PDB file of C-alpha atoms in Angstrom:
ATOM      1  CA  UNK A   1      48.280  22.021 -62.416  1.00  0.00           C
ATOM      2  CA  UNK A   2      48.268  19.449 -59.650  1.00  0.00           C
ATOM      3  CA  UNK A   3      44.881  17.811 -59.154  1.00  0.00           C
ATOM      4  CA  UNK A   4      43.275  17.691 -55.711  1.00  0.00           C
ATOM      5  CA  UNK A   5      41.982  14.333 -54.440  1.00  0.00           C
ATOM      6  CA  UNK A   6      38.373  15.321 -55.243  1.00  0.00           C
ATOM      7  CA  UNK A   7      39.387  16.396 -58.759  1.00  0.00           C
ATOM      8  CA  UNK A   8      41.216  13.127 -59.295  1.00  0.00           C
ATOM      9  CA  UNK A   9      38.103  11.164 -58.224  1.00  0.00           C
ATOM     10  CA  UNK A  10      35.959  13.293 -60.592  1.00  0.00           C
ATOM     11  CA  UNK A  11      38.424  12.714 -63.454  1.00  0.00           C
ATOM     12  CA  UNK A  12      38.556   9.009 -62.651  1.00  0.00           C
ATOM     13  CA  UNK A  13      34.771   8.674 -62.779  1.00  0.00           C
ATOM     14  CA  UNK A  14      34.636  10.135 -66.312  1.00  0.00           C
ATOM     15  CA  UNK A  15      37.098   7.533 -67.550  1.00  0.00           C
ATOM     16  CA  UNK A  16      36.333   5.448 -70.651  1.00  0.00           C
ATOM     17  CA  UNK A  17      35.858   1.730 -70.087  1.00  0.00           C
ATOM     18  CA  UNK A  18      35.499  -1.020 -72.694  1.00  0.00           C
ATOM     19  CA  UNK A  19      33.687  -4.179 -71.618  1.00  0.00           C
ATOM     20  CA  UNK A  20      34.400  -7.217 -73.837  1.00  0.00           C
ATOM     21  CA  UNK A  21      32.022 -10.030 -72.920  1.00  0.00           C
ATOM     22  CA  UNK A  22      29.993 -12.462 -75.048  1.00  0.00           C
ATOM     23  CA  UNK A  23      27.575 -13.251 -72.204  1.00  0.00           C
ATOM     24  CA  UNK A  24      25.110 -10.478 -72.947  1.00  0.00           C
ATOM     25  CA  UNK A  25      23.424 -10.590 -69.560  1.00  0.00           C
ATOM     26  CA  UNK A  26      26.756 -10.173 -67.743  1.00  0.00           C
ATOM     27  CA  UNK A  27      27.816  -7.566 -70.270  1.00  0.00           C
ATOM     28  CA  UNK A  28      24.723  -5.479 -69.638  1.00  0.00           C
ATOM     29  CA  UNK A  29      25.022  -5.869 -65.867  1.00  0.00           C
ATOM     30  CA  UNK A  30      28.632  -4.661 -65.836  1.00  0.00           C
ATOM     31  CA  UNK A  31      27.828  -1.743 -68.158  1.00  0.00           C
ATOM     32  CA  UNK A  32      24.877  -0.635 -66.028  1.00  0.00           C
ATOM     33  CA  UNK A  33      26.816  -0.805 -62.776  1.00  0.00           C
ATOM     34  CA  UNK A  34      29.792   1.130 -64.170  1.00  0.00           C
ATOM     35  CA  UNK A  35      27.617   3.749 -65.844  1.00  0.00           C
ATOM     36  CA  UNK A  36      25.877   4.357 -62.519  1.00  0.00           C
ATOM     37  CA  UNK A  37      29.264   5.442 -61.163  1.00  0.00           C
ATOM     38  CA  UNK A  38      29.632   7.945 -63.981  1.00  0.00           C
ATOM     39  CA  UNK A  39      32.041   6.032 -66.214  1.00  0.00           C
ATOM     40  CA  UNK A  40      31.699   6.269 -70.006  1.00  0.00           C
ATOM     41  CA  UNK A  41      31.195   2.604 -70.923  1.00  0.00           C
ATOM     42  CA  UNK A  42      31.219   0.875 -74.290  1.00  0.00           C
ATOM     43  CA  UNK A  43      30.806  -2.840 -74.978  1.00  0.00           C
ATOM     44  CA  UNK A  44      31.866  -5.454 -77.506  1.00  0.00           C
ATOM     45  CA  UNK A  45      30.727  -9.068 -77.829  1.00  0.00           C
ATOM     46  CA  UNK A  46      33.610 -10.376 -79.928  1.00  0.00           C
ATOM     47  CA  UNK A  47      37.351  -9.810 -80.291  1.00  0.00           C
ATOM     48  CA  UNK A  48      37.177  -8.325 -83.804  1.00  0.00           C
ATOM     49  CA  UNK A  49      34.672  -5.655 -82.710  1.00  0.00           C
ATOM     50  CA  UNK A  50      36.798  -4.869 -79.662  1.00  0.00           C
ATOM     51  CA  UNK A  51      39.906  -4.441 -81.809  1.00  0.00           C
ATOM     52  CA  UNK A  52      38.090  -1.983 -84.081  1.00  0.00           C
ATOM     53  CA  UNK A  53      36.972   0.054 -81.088  1.00  0.00           C
ATOM     54  CA  UNK A  54      40.433   0.011 -79.507  1.00  0.00           C
ATOM     55  CA  UNK A  55      41.981   1.245 -82.765  1.00  0.00           C
ATOM     56  CA  UNK A  56      39.543   4.164 -82.939  1.00  0.00           C
ATOM     57  CA  UNK A  57      39.894   5.529 -79.404  1.00  0.00           C
ATOM     58  CA  UNK A  58      41.842   5.293 -76.179  1.00  0.00           C
ATOM     59  CA  UNK A  59      40.191   3.552 -73.208  1.00  0.00           C
ATOM     60  CA  UNK A  60      41.315   4.017 -69.636  1.00  0.00           C
ATOM     61  CA  UNK A  61      40.255   0.477 -68.788  1.00  0.00           C
ATOM     62  CA  UNK A  62      39.585  -2.630 -70.834  1.00  0.00           C
ATOM     63  CA  UNK A  63      37.575  -5.406 -69.033  1.00  0.00           C
ATOM     64  CA  UNK A  64      37.700  -8.597 -71.041  1.00  0.00           C
ATOM     65  CA  UNK A  65      36.502 -12.145 -70.523  1.00  0.00           C
ATOM     66  CA  UNK A  66      39.296 -14.668 -71.072  1.00  0.00           C
ATOM     67  CA  UNK A  67      37.246 -16.797 -73.492  1.00  0.00           C
ATOM     68  CA  UNK A  68      35.144 -14.892 -76.065  1.00  0.00           C
ATOM     69  CA  UNK A  69      33.645 -17.380 -78.434  1.00  0.00           C
ATOM     70  CA  UNK A  70      36.592 -19.206 -80.022  1.00  0.00           C
ATOM     71  CA  UNK A  71      38.964 -16.337 -79.312  1.00  0.00           C
ATOM     72  CA  UNK A  72      41.046 -15.367 -76.273  1.00  0.00           C
ATOM     73  CA  UNK A  73      40.639 -12.026 -74.570  1.00  0.00           C
ATOM     74  CA  UNK A  74      44.417 -12.012 -74.139  1.00  0.00           C
ATOM     75  CA  UNK A  75      44.740 -11.328 -77.871  1.00  0.00           C
ATOM     76  CA  UNK A  76      43.521  -7.804 -77.103  1.00  0.00           C
ATOM     77  CA  UNK A  77      46.484  -6.971 -74.855  1.00  0.00           C
ATOM     78  CA  UNK A  78      48.781  -6.216 -77.819  1.00  0.00           C
ATOM     79  CA  UNK A  79      46.389  -3.726 -79.556  1.00  0.00           C
ATOM     80  CA  UNK A  80      45.654  -2.078 -76.239  1.00  0.00           C
ATOM     81  CA  UNK A  81      49.308  -1.593 -75.316  1.00  0.00           C
ATOM     82  CA  UNK A  82      50.143  -0.263 -78.765  1.00  0.00           C
ATOM     83  CA  UNK A  83      47.384   2.283 -78.501  1.00  0.00           C
ATOM     84  CA  UNK A  84      48.190   3.567 -75.024  1.00  0.00           C
ATOM     85  CA  UNK A  85      50.693   2.265 -72.524  1.00  0.00           C
ATOM     86  CA  UNK A  86      48.597   3.529 -69.578  1.00  0.00           C
ATOM     87  CA  UNK A  87      45.442   1.566 -70.363  1.00  0.00           C
ATOM     88  CA  UNK A  88      44.496  -0.826 -67.558  1.00  0.00           C
ATOM     89  CA  UNK A  89      43.768  -4.333 -68.822  1.00  0.00           C
ATOM     90  CA  UNK A  90      41.693  -6.615 -66.594  1.00  0.00           C
ATOM     91  CA  UNK A  91      40.939 -10.251 -67.465  1.00  0.00           C
ATOM     92  CA  UNK A  92      37.798 -11.909 -66.112  1.00  0.00           C
ATOM     93  CA  UNK A  93      37.569 -15.717 -66.133  1.00  0.00           C
ATOM     94  CA  UNK A  94      35.934 -18.682 -64.546  1.00  0.00           C
ATOM     95  CA  UNK A  95      39.042 -20.806 -65.220  1.00  0.00           C
ATOM     96  CA  UNK A  96      41.204 -20.167 -62.197  1.00  0.00           C
ATOM     97  CA  UNK A  97      44.144 -22.415 -63.023  1.00  0.00           C
ATOM     98  CA  UNK A  98      47.798 -21.597 -62.366  1.00  0.00           C
ATOM     99  CA  UNK A  99      48.627 -21.976 -66.078  1.00  0.00           C
ATOM    100  CA  UNK A 100      45.917 -19.450 -66.965  1.00  0.00           C
ATOM    101  CA  UNK A 101      47.188 -16.988 -64.375  1.00  0.00           C
ATOM    102  CA  UNK A 102      50.794 -17.345 -65.582  1.00  0.00           C
ATOM    103  CA  UNK A 103      49.742 -16.791 -69.198  1.00  0.00           C
ATOM    104  CA  UNK A 104      47.914 -13.615 -68.170  1.00  0.00           C
ATOM    105  CA  UNK A 105      50.951 -12.334 -66.354  1.00  0.00           C
ATOM    106  CA  UNK A 106      53.227 -13.035 -69.326  1.00  0.00           C
ATOM    107  CA  UNK A 107      50.783 -11.138 -71.571  1.00  0.00           C
ATOM    108  CA  UNK A 108      51.167  -8.016 -69.385  1.00  0.00           C
ATOM    109  CA  UNK A 109      47.684  -8.081 -67.879  1.00  0.00           C
ATOM    110  CA  UNK A 110      47.163  -5.718 -64.946  1.00  0.00           C
ATOM    111  CA  UNK A 111      44.568  -7.715 -63.029  1.00  0.00           C
ATOM    112  CA  UNK A 112      43.182 -11.236 -63.100  1.00  0.00           C
ATOM    113  CA  UNK A 113      39.678 -11.607 -61.598  1.00  0.00           C
ATOM    114  CA  UNK A 114      37.722 -14.853 -61.112  1.00  0.00           C
ATOM    115  CA  UNK A 115      34.020 -15.343 -61.688  1.00  0.00           C
ATOM    116  CA  UNK A 116      31.473 -15.098 -60.160  1.00  0.00           C
ATOM    117  CA  UNK A 117      32.106 -11.385 -60.041  1.00  0.00           C
ATOM    118  CA  UNK A 118      31.674  -9.265 -56.928  1.00  0.00           C
ATOM    119  CA  UNK A 119      30.780  -6.042 -58.722  1.00  0.00           C
ATOM    120  CA  UNK A 120      31.549  -3.879 -55.682  1.00  0.00           C
ATOM    121  CA  UNK A 121      35.073  -5.298 -55.519  1.00  0.00           C
ATOM    122  CA  UNK A 122      35.405  -4.802 -59.305  1.00  0.00           C
ATOM    123  CA  UNK A 123      34.405  -1.129 -58.984  1.00  0.00           C
ATOM    124  CA  UNK A 124      36.860  -0.623 -56.135  1.00  0.00           C
ATOM    125  CA  UNK A 125      39.705  -2.175 -58.158  1.00  0.00           C
ATOM    126  CA  UNK A 126      38.904  -0.038 -61.202  1.00  0.00           C
ATOM    127  CA  UNK A 127      38.828   3.175 -59.103  1.00  0.00           C
ATOM    128  CA  UNK A 128      42.137   2.288 -57.463  1.00  0.00           C
ATOM    129  CA  UNK A 129      43.790   1.540 -60.793  1.00  0.00           C
ATOM    130  CA  UNK A 130      42.462   4.721 -62.338  1.00  0.00           C
ATOM    131  CA  UNK A 131      43.847   6.859 -59.523  1.00  0.00           C
ATOM    132  CA  UNK A 132      47.238   5.179 -59.998  1.00  0.00           C
ATOM    133  CA  UNK A 133      46.926   5.790 -63.759  1.00  0.00           C
ATOM    134  CA  UNK A 134      46.344   9.508 -63.190  1.00  0.00           C
ATOM    135  CA  UNK A 135      49.340   9.710 -60.867  1.00  0.00           C
ATOM    136  CA  UNK A 136      51.548   7.879 -63.410  1.00  0.00           C
ATOM    137  CA  UNK A 137      50.545  10.312 -66.157  1.00  0.00           C
ATOM    138  CA  UNK A 138      51.194  13.304 -63.876  1.00  0.00           C
ATOM    139  CA  UNK A 139      54.590  11.878 -62.951  1.00  0.00           C
ATOM    140  CA  UNK A 140      55.575  11.409 -66.605  1.00  0.00           C
ATOM    141  CA  UNK A 141      54.405  14.949 -67.429  1.00  0.00           C
ATOM    142  CA  UNK A 142      56.499  16.369 -64.565  1.00  0.00           C
ATOM    143  CA  UNK A 143      59.562  14.296 -65.558  1.00  0.00           C
ATOM    144  CA  UNK A 144      59.211  15.569 -69.144  1.00  0.00           C
ATOM    145  CA  UNK A 145      58.961  19.148 -67.930  1.00  0.00           C
ATOM    146  CA  UNK A 146      62.060  18.744 -65.760  1.00  0.00           C
ATOM    147  CA  UNK A 147      63.966  17.197 -68.645  1.00  0.00           C
ATOM    148  CA  UNK A 148      62.933  20.039 -70.966  1.00  0.00           C
ATOM    149  CA  UNK A 149      63.917  22.617 -68.342  1.00  0.00           C
ATOM    150  CA  UNK A 150      67.294  20.926 -67.825  1.00  0.00           C
ATOM    151  CA  UNK A 151      67.899  20.837 -71.570  1.00  0.00           C
ATOM    152  CA  UNK A 152      67.069  24.547 -71.771  1.00  0.00           C
ATOM    153  CA  UNK A 153      69.383  25.375 -68.861  1.00  0.00           C
ATOM    154  CA  UNK A 154      72.170  23.424 -70.521  1.00  0.00           C
ATOM    155  CA  UNK A 155      71.601  25.245 -73.790  1.00  0.00           C
ATOM    156  CA  UNK A 156      71.623  28.629 -72.007  1.00  0.00           C
ATOM    157  CA  UNK A 157      74.864  27.724 -70.242  1.00  0.00           C
ATOM    158  CA  UNK A 158      76.746  27.102 -73.508  1.00  0.00           C
ATOM    159  CA  UNK A 159      75.100  29.637 -75.873  1.00  0.00           C
ATOM    160  CA  UNK A 160      76.127  33.261 -76.126  1.00  0.00           C
ATOM    161  CA  UNK A 161      72.965  35.282 -75.588  1.00  0.00           C
ATOM    162  CA  UNK A 162      73.846  38.114 -77.977  1.00  0.00           C
ATOM    163  CA  UNK A 163      75.126  36.247 -81.034  1.00  0.00           C
ATOM    164  CA  UNK A 164      73.430  32.871 -80.567  1.00  0.00           C
ATOM    165  CA  UNK A 165      76.677  30.962 -81.095  1.00  0.00           C
ATOM    166  CA  UNK A 166      78.548  28.762 -78.611  1.00  0.00           C
ATOM    167  CA  UNK A 167      80.352  30.550 -75.723  1.00  0.00           C
ATOM    168  CA  UNK A 168      83.676  30.087 -73.984  1.00  0.00           C
ATOM    169  CA  UNK A 169      82.447  27.186 -71.828  1.00  0.00           C
ATOM    170  CA  UNK A 170      81.337  25.298 -74.917  1.00  0.00           C
ATOM    171  CA  UNK A 171      84.647  26.124 -76.576  1.00  0.00           C
ATOM    172  CA  UNK A 172      86.735  24.336 -73.949  1.00  0.00           C
ATOM    173  CA  UNK A 173      84.382  21.330 -73.961  1.00  0.00           C
ATOM    174  CA  UNK A 174      84.601  21.030 -77.760  1.00  0.00           C
ATOM    175  CA  UNK A 175      88.366  21.643 -77.778  1.00  0.00           C
ATOM    176  CA  UNK A 176      88.814  18.807 -75.299  1.00  0.00           C
ATOM    177  CA  UNK A 177      86.871  16.460 -77.605  1.00  0.00           C
ATOM    178  CA  UNK A 178      88.843  17.583 -80.658  1.00  0.00           C
ATOM    179  CA  UNK A 179      92.166  16.980 -78.871  1.00  0.00           C
ATOM    180  CA  UNK A 180      91.149  13.439 -78.005  1.00  0.00           C
ATOM    181  CA  UNK A 181      89.992  12.841 -81.578  1.00  0.00           C
ATOM    182  CA  UNK A 182      93.237  14.250 -83.016  1.00  0.00           C
ATOM    183  CA  UNK A 183      95.296  11.903 -80.826  1.00  0.00           C
ATOM    184  CA  UNK A 184      93.155   8.968 -81.793  1.00  0.00           C
ATOM    185  CA  UNK A 185      93.115   9.691 -85.538  1.00  0.00           C
ATOM    186  CA  UNK A 186      96.525  11.279 -85.914  1.00  0.00           C
ATOM    187  CA  UNK A 187      95.123  14.522 -87.269  1.00  0.00           C
ATOM    188  CA  UNK A 188      95.820  18.205 -86.526  1.00  0.00           C
ATOM    189  CA  UNK A 189      93.840  21.073 -85.010  1.00  0.00           C
ATOM    190  CA  UNK A 190      93.700  24.723 -85.943  1.00  0.00           C
ATOM    191  CA  UNK A 191      92.657  27.261 -83.319  1.00  0.00           C
ATOM    192  CA  UNK A 192      91.916  30.764 -84.665  1.00  0.00           C
ATOM    193  CA  UNK A 193      91.707  33.517 -82.102  1.00  0.00           C
ATOM    194  CA  UNK A 194      90.050  36.456 -83.852  1.00  0.00           C
ATOM    195  CA  UNK A 195      89.958  40.053 -82.637  1.00  0.00           C
ATOM    196  CA  UNK A 196      87.996  42.811 -84.402  1.00  0.00           C
ATOM    197  CA  UNK A 197      90.232  45.719 -85.386  1.00  0.00           C
ATOM    198  CA  UNK A 198      88.671  49.123 -84.693  1.00  0.00           C
ATOM    199  CA  UNK A 199      85.740  47.762 -82.685  1.00  0.00           C
ATOM    200  CA  UNK A 200      86.240  49.998 -79.638  1.00  0.00           C
ATOM    201  CA  UNK A 201      86.249  53.162 -81.753  1.00  0.00           C
ATOM    202  CA  UNK A 202      83.200  51.897 -83.694  1.00  0.00           C
ATOM    203  CA  UNK A 203      81.365  51.243 -80.413  1.00  0.00           C
ATOM    204  CA  UNK A 204      82.291  54.686 -79.020  1.00  0.00           C
ATOM    205  CA  UNK A 205      81.190  56.378 -82.227  1.00  0.00           C
ATOM    206  CA  UNK A 206      77.926  54.594 -82.989  1.00  0.00           C
ATOM    207  CA  UNK A 207      76.892  53.219 -79.598  1.00  0.00           C
ATOM    208  CA  UNK A 208      76.576  49.775 -78.037  1.00  0.00           C
ATOM    209  CA  UNK A 209      73.394  48.898 -79.958  1.00  0.00           C
ATOM    210  CA  UNK A 210      75.206  49.289 -83.252  1.00  0.00           C
ATOM    211  CA  UNK A 211      78.209  47.515 -81.828  1.00  0.00           C
ATOM    212  CA  UNK A 212      76.010  44.533 -80.943  1.00  0.00           C
ATOM    213  CA  UNK A 213      74.624  44.486 -84.481  1.00  0.00           C
ATOM    214  CA  UNK A 214      78.161  44.457 -85.851  1.00  0.00           C
ATOM    215  CA  UNK A 215      79.054  41.453 -83.681  1.00  0.00           C
ATOM    216  CA  UNK A 216      76.045  39.571 -85.041  1.00  0.00           C
ATOM    217  CA  UNK A 217      77.030  40.460 -88.634  1.00  0.00           C
ATOM    218  CA  UNK A 218      80.601  39.354 -88.188  1.00  0.00           C
ATOM    219  CA  UNK A 219      79.458  35.968 -86.867  1.00  0.00           C
ATOM    220  CA  UNK A 220      77.572  35.497 -90.168  1.00  0.00           C
ATOM    221  CA  UNK A 221      80.811  36.273 -92.025  1.00  0.00           C
ATOM    222  CA  UNK A 222      82.763  33.791 -89.931  1.00  0.00           C
ATOM    223  CA  UNK A 223      80.237  31.030 -90.524  1.00  0.00           C
ATOM    224  CA  UNK A 224      80.110  31.619 -94.252  1.00  0.00           C
ATOM    225  CA  UNK A 225      83.927  31.489 -94.431  1.00  0.00           C
ATOM    226  CA  UNK A 226      84.466  28.059 -92.850  1.00  0.00           C
ATOM    227  CA  UNK A 227      83.268  24.520 -93.411  1.00  0.00           C
ATOM    228  CA  UNK A 228      79.661  23.846 -92.455  1.00  0.00           C
ATOM    229  CA  UNK A 229      79.186  21.203 -89.705  1.00  0.00           C
ATOM    230  CA  UNK A 230      82.994  20.792 -89.386  1.00  0.00           C
ATOM    231  CA  UNK A 231      84.494  24.103 -88.206  1.00  0.00           C
ATOM    232  CA  UNK A 232      82.839  25.812 -85.260  1.00  0.00           C
ATOM    233  CA  UNK A 233      82.626  29.490 -84.222  1.00  0.00           C
ATOM    234  CA  UNK A 234      82.653  30.491 -80.551  1.00  0.00           C
ATOM    235  CA  UNK A 235      82.386  33.858 -78.834  1.00  0.00           C
ATOM    236  CA  UNK A 236      85.373  34.029 -76.520  1.00  0.00           C
ATOM    237  CA  UNK A 237      84.420  37.326 -74.926  1.00  0.00           C
ATOM    238  CA  UNK A 238      83.846  40.973 -75.920  1.00  0.00           C
ATOM    239  CA  UNK A 239      84.932  41.309 -79.536  1.00  0.00           C
ATOM    240  CA  UNK A 240      87.066  38.170 -79.508  1.00  0.00           C
ATOM    241  CA  UNK A 241      86.005  34.972 -81.242  1.00  0.00           C
ATOM    242  CA  UNK A 242      87.547  31.532 -81.604  1.00  0.00           C
ATOM    243  CA  UNK A 243      87.158  29.294 -84.645  1.00  0.00           C
ATOM    244  CA  UNK A 244      88.057  25.606 -84.268  1.00  0.00           C
ATOM    245  CA  UNK A 245      89.345  24.020 -87.463  1.00  0.00           C
ATOM    246  CA  UNK A 246      89.765  20.298 -86.818  1.00  0.00           C
ATOM    247  CA  UNK A 247      91.653  18.068 -89.235  1.00  0.00           C
ATOM    248  CA  UNK A 248      93.387  20.995 -90.924  1.00  0.00           C
ATOM    249  CA  UNK A 249      96.053  19.687 -93.337  1.00  0.00           C
ATOM    250  CA  UNK A 250      99.115  21.880 -92.899  1.00  0.00           C
ATOM    251  CA  UNK A 251     100.190  25.316 -91.657  1.00  0.00           C
ATOM    252  CA  UNK A 252      99.729  26.887 -95.119  1.00  0.00           C
ATOM    253  CA  UNK A 253      96.164  25.645 -95.293  1.00  0.00           C
ATOM    254  CA  UNK A 254      95.398  27.177 -91.891  1.00  0.00           C
ATOM    255  CA  UNK A 255      96.986  30.459 -92.973  1.00  0.00           C
ATOM    256  CA  UNK A 256      94.919  30.513 -96.189  1.00  0.00           C
ATOM    257  CA  UNK A 257      91.720  29.907 -94.218  1.00  0.00           C
ATOM    258  CA  UNK A 258      92.613  32.796 -91.901  1.00  0.00           C
ATOM    259  CA  UNK A 259      93.393  35.153 -94.781  1.00  0.00           C
ATOM    260  CA  UNK A 260      90.080  34.262 -96.442  1.00  0.00           C
ATOM    261  CA  UNK A 261      88.196  35.103 -93.257  1.00  0.00           C
ATOM    262  CA  UNK A 262      90.027  38.436 -92.951  1.00  0.00           C
ATOM    263  CA  UNK A 263      89.306  39.301 -96.611  1.00  0.00           C
ATOM    264  CA  UNK A 264      85.580  38.503 -96.151  1.00  0.00           C
ATOM    265  CA  UNK A 265      85.383  40.677 -93.031  1.00  0.00           C
ATOM    266  CA  UNK A 266      87.109  43.587 -94.774  1.00  0.00           C
ATOM    267  CA  UNK A 267      84.750  43.266 -97.742  1.00  0.00           C
ATOM    268  CA  UNK A 268      81.620  43.088 -95.528  1.00  0.00           C
ATOM    269  CA  UNK A 269      82.645  46.235 -93.614  1.00  0.00           C
ATOM    270  CA  UNK A 270      84.303  48.127 -96.443  1.00  0.00           C
ATOM    271  CA  UNK A 271      82.456  51.320 -95.546  1.00  0.00           C
ATOM    272  CA  UNK A 272      83.932  51.327 -92.055  1.00  0.00           C
ATOM    273  CA  UNK A 273      87.381  51.020 -90.536  1.00  0.00           C
ATOM    274  CA  UNK A 274      86.592  47.563 -89.188  1.00  0.00           C
ATOM    275  CA  UNK A 275      89.165  44.825 -89.815  1.00  0.00           C
ATOM    276  CA  UNK A 276      90.285  41.578 -88.265  1.00  0.00           C
ATOM    277  CA  UNK A 277      93.423  40.202 -86.663  1.00  0.00           C
ATOM    278  CA  UNK A 278      93.922  36.468 -86.201  1.00  0.00           C
ATOM    279  CA  UNK A 279      96.308  34.473 -84.074  1.00  0.00           C
ATOM    280  CA  UNK A 280      96.352  30.944 -85.503  1.00  0.00           C
ATOM    281  CA  UNK A 281      97.564  28.049 -83.367  1.00  0.00           C
ATOM    282  CA  UNK A 282      98.490  24.956 -85.372  1.00  0.00           C
ATOM    283  CA  UNK A 283      98.641  21.840 -83.251  1.00  0.00           C
ATOM    284  CA  UNK A 284     100.002  18.736 -84.934  1.00  0.00           C
ATOM    285  CA  UNK A 285      99.111  15.183 -83.975  1.00  0.00           C
ATOM    286  CA  UNK A 286     101.050  13.033 -81.563  1.00  0.00           C
ATOM    287  CA  UNK A 287     103.672  14.559 -79.279  1.00  0.00           C
ATOM    288  CA  UNK A 288     102.737  18.109 -80.147  1.00  0.00           C
ATOM    289  CA  UNK A 289      99.360  17.585 -78.474  1.00  0.00           C
ATOM    290  CA  UNK A 290     101.107  16.816 -75.210  1.00  0.00           C
ATOM    291  CA  UNK A 291     102.576  19.684 -73.264  1.00  0.00           C
ATOM    292  CA  UNK A 292     105.182  19.083 -70.527  1.00  0.00           C
ATOM    293  CA  UNK A 293     104.515  15.337 -70.627  1.00  0.00           C
ATOM    294  CA  UNK A 294     100.838  15.688 -69.633  1.00  0.00           C
ATOM    295  CA  UNK A 295      97.621  16.194 -71.518  1.00  0.00           C
ATOM    296  CA  UNK A 296      97.466  19.811 -72.526  1.00  0.00           C
ATOM    297  CA  UNK A 297      95.322  22.103 -70.455  1.00  0.00           C
ATOM    298  CA  UNK A 298      92.786  23.509 -72.886  1.00  0.00           C
ATOM    299  CA  UNK A 299      93.796  27.082 -72.030  1.00  0.00           C
ATOM    300  CA  UNK A 300      97.274  26.329 -73.386  1.00  0.00           C
ATOM    301  CA  UNK A 301      95.835  26.108 -76.897  1.00  0.00           C
ATOM    302  CA  UNK A 302      94.231  29.530 -76.556  1.00  0.00           C
ATOM    303  CA  UNK A 303      97.420  30.964 -75.034  1.00  0.00           C
ATOM    304  CA  UNK A 304      99.491  29.871 -78.002  1.00  0.00           C
ATOM    305  CA  UNK A 305      96.949  31.350 -80.438  1.00  0.00           C
ATOM    306  CA  UNK A 306      96.996  34.513 -78.356  1.00  0.00           C
ATOM    307  CA  UNK A 307     100.735  34.858 -78.992  1.00  0.00           C
ATOM    308  CA  UNK A 308     100.018  34.944 -82.697  1.00  0.00           C
ATOM    309  CA  UNK A 309      97.182  37.444 -82.189  1.00  0.00           C
ATOM    310  CA  UNK A 310      99.547  39.780 -80.301  1.00  0.00           C
ATOM    311  CA  UNK A 311     101.960  39.728 -83.240  1.00  0.00           C
ATOM    312  CA  UNK A 312      99.142  40.274 -85.730  1.00  0.00           C
ATOM    313  CA  UNK A 313      97.864  43.287 -83.789  1.00  0.00           C
ATOM    314  CA  UNK A 314     101.344  44.720 -83.377  1.00  0.00           C
ATOM    315  CA  UNK A 315     101.861  44.538 -87.150  1.00  0.00           C
ATOM    316  CA  UNK A 316      98.913  46.863 -87.703  1.00  0.00           C
ATOM    317  CA  UNK A 317      95.961  44.450 -87.918  1.00  0.00           C
ATOM    318  CA  UNK A 318      94.141  42.829 -90.850  1.00  0.00           C
ATOM    319  CA  UNK A 319      96.686  40.042 -90.748  1.00  0.00           C
ATOM    320  CA  UNK A 320      97.312  36.547 -89.391  1.00  0.00           C
ATOM    321  CA  UNK A 321     100.236  35.111 -87.493  1.00  0.00           C
ATOM    322  CA  UNK A 322     100.555  31.344 -87.106  1.00  0.00           C
ATOM    323  CA  UNK A 323     102.113  29.719 -84.059  1.00  0.00           C
ATOM    324  CA  UNK A 324     103.036  26.054 -84.475  1.00  0.00           C
ATOM    325  CA  UNK A 325     103.053  23.700 -81.489  1.00  0.00           C
TER     326      UNK A 325
END
């Protein structure tokens, strides 16, 4: 919710302020004046007490004398910044030298005010800083919300809503990365294009709801049949899935992986006529990853696996055909 100007002023006036001053008369005067404006004010007469208070709670503003006994008020800047990056730190001093001012700036002090204090000016500065503090917090909150929304949109754009796995768009992005890695490392890539045998008849017989459940179950089988965190399963569309197998060591290895996946699917759905056909594209490193002298269009990889899938389907299903590039 965006605050109105009156709400911002009201929120500002309930801010917490810490006054660090060893001159008790000045300390009391500042506390009284600020409390009259509705601020919640606490006071400390030494640096050690101030540090304890800063560690216990967050203050919107810390007003500190530069010299507090034998200690420097600037020593409080570190604890304040560690506690909350938005806290306003104001140094008050009667030593208006250039060196003192430069030291305050280096220490990340927000304001440097000379004594004798004009309390009306002090109140005006505090109010102005607090309004800016509120705006900065609102801005960060909005930026965080936008970033979270963008992350969610990105996730939705690459995740298949039904199965919860990556979709076709994510497939081509990942395939592009794997091709670059294979060229760089001299490794090979396996692309398994999987089509569920008997799915249309199953869907017509039991309905789309049961068909959706089957797709979810088969994804579980796919994931349990390949290497965790290495191979990736994607929904290509309808009842077609693609499994990327990077770094596969040989055509026979890719064929064995495919046959294991088919066997696991047949076992899982033994009470039905569901099976699996796989077209496996095996892409070796080096020249084989370059088609017609140019970097391969990612769809070329799927097209080659699709040739194998066509042969597997034509042979009656529950089989794999490997196409080597």
